[in-house]
Tab-separated table of C-alpha atoms in Angstrom:
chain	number	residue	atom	x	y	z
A	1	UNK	CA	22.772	11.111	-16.313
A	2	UNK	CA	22.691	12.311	-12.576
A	3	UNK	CA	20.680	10.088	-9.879
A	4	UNK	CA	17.560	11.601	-9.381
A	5	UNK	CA	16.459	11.095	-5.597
A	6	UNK	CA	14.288	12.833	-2.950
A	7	UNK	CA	15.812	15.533	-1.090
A	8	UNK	CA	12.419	16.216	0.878
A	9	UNK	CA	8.753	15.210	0.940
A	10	UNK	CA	5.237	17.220	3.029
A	11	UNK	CA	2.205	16.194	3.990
A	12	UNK	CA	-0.221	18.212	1.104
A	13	UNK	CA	-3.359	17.177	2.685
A	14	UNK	CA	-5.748	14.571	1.884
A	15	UNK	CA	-3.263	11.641	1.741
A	16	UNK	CA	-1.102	13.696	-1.257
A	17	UNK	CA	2.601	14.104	-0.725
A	18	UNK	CA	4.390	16.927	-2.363
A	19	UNK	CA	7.899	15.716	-3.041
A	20	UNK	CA	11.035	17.769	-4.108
A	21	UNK	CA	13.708	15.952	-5.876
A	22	UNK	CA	17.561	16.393	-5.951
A	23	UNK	CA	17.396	18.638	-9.482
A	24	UNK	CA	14.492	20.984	-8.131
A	25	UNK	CA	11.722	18.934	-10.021
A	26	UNK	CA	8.249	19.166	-7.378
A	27	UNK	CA	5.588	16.966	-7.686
A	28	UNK	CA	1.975	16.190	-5.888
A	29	UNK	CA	1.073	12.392	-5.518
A	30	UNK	CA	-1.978	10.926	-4.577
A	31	UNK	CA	-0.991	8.260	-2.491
A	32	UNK	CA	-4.454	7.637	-0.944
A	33	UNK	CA	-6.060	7.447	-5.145
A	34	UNK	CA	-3.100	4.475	-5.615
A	35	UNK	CA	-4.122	2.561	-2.489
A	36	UNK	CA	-7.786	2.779	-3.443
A	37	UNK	CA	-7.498	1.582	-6.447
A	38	UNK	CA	-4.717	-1.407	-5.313
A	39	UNK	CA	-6.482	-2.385	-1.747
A	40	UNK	CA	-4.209	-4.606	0.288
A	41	UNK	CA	-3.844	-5.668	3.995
A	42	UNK	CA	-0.561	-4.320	3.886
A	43	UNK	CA	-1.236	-0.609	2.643
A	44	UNK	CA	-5.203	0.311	3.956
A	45	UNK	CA	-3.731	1.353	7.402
A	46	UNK	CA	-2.201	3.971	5.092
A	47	UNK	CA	-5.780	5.609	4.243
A	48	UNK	CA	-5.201	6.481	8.064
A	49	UNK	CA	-4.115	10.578	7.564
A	50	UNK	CA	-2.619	9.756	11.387
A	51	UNK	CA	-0.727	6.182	9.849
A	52	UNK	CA	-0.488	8.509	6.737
A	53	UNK	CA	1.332	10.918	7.948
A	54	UNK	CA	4.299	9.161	9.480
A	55	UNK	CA	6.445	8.587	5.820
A	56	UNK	CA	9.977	9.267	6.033
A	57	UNK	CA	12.816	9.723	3.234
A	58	UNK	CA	15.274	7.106	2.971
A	59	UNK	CA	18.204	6.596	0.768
A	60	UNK	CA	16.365	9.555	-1.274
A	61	UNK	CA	13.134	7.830	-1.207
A	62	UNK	CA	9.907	8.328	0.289
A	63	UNK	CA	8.627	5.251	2.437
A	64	UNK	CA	5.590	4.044	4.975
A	65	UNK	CA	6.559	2.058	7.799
A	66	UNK	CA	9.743	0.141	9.698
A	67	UNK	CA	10.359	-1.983	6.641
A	68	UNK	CA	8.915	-0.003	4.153
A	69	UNK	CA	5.672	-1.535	4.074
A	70	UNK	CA	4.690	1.146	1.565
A	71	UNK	CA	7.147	3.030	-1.425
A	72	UNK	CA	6.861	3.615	-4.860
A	73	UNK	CA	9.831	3.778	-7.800
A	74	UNK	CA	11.522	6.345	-8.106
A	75	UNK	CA	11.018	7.015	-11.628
A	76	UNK	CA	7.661	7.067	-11.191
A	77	UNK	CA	7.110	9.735	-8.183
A	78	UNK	CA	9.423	12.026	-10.219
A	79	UNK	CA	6.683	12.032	-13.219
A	80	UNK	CA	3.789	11.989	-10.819
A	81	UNK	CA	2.172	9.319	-11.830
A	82	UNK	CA	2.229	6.130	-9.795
A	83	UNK	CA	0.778	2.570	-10.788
């Protein structure tokens, strides 16, 4: 099976991220819902749309922060559901 990986990722408003992956597949996550639900020191400055806003892909992922203070498997972005 091919590696599945992001090829690019948009601000969709109201701390969502619409991601499009290497075969095509789009999908809508709710980042801001996840870190909600799973406060931490770490990820709240995230609930920021201006610290929200500054996620980057890298190595085909999509990240929050210098050290990646924020990302989410792979596997789970591409079926839209993150835990």
């Amino acid at each position: 099976m091919e590696r599945i990986y992001i090829t690019k990722a948009e601000n969709a408003g109201n701390l969502k991220v619409c991601l499009t992956f290497s075969d095509d597949t789009q999908q809508t996550i709710d980042v801001g819902g996840f870190i909600r639900n799973h406060p931490h020191p770490q990820y709240n400055k995230y609930l920021n749309p201006r610290s929200f806003n500054r996620f980057t892909v890298e190595n085909g992922n999509v990240v929050w922060g210098k050290n990646w203070d924020l990302m989410f498997p792979i596997e789970q972005l591409y079926v839209g559901k993150i835990e």
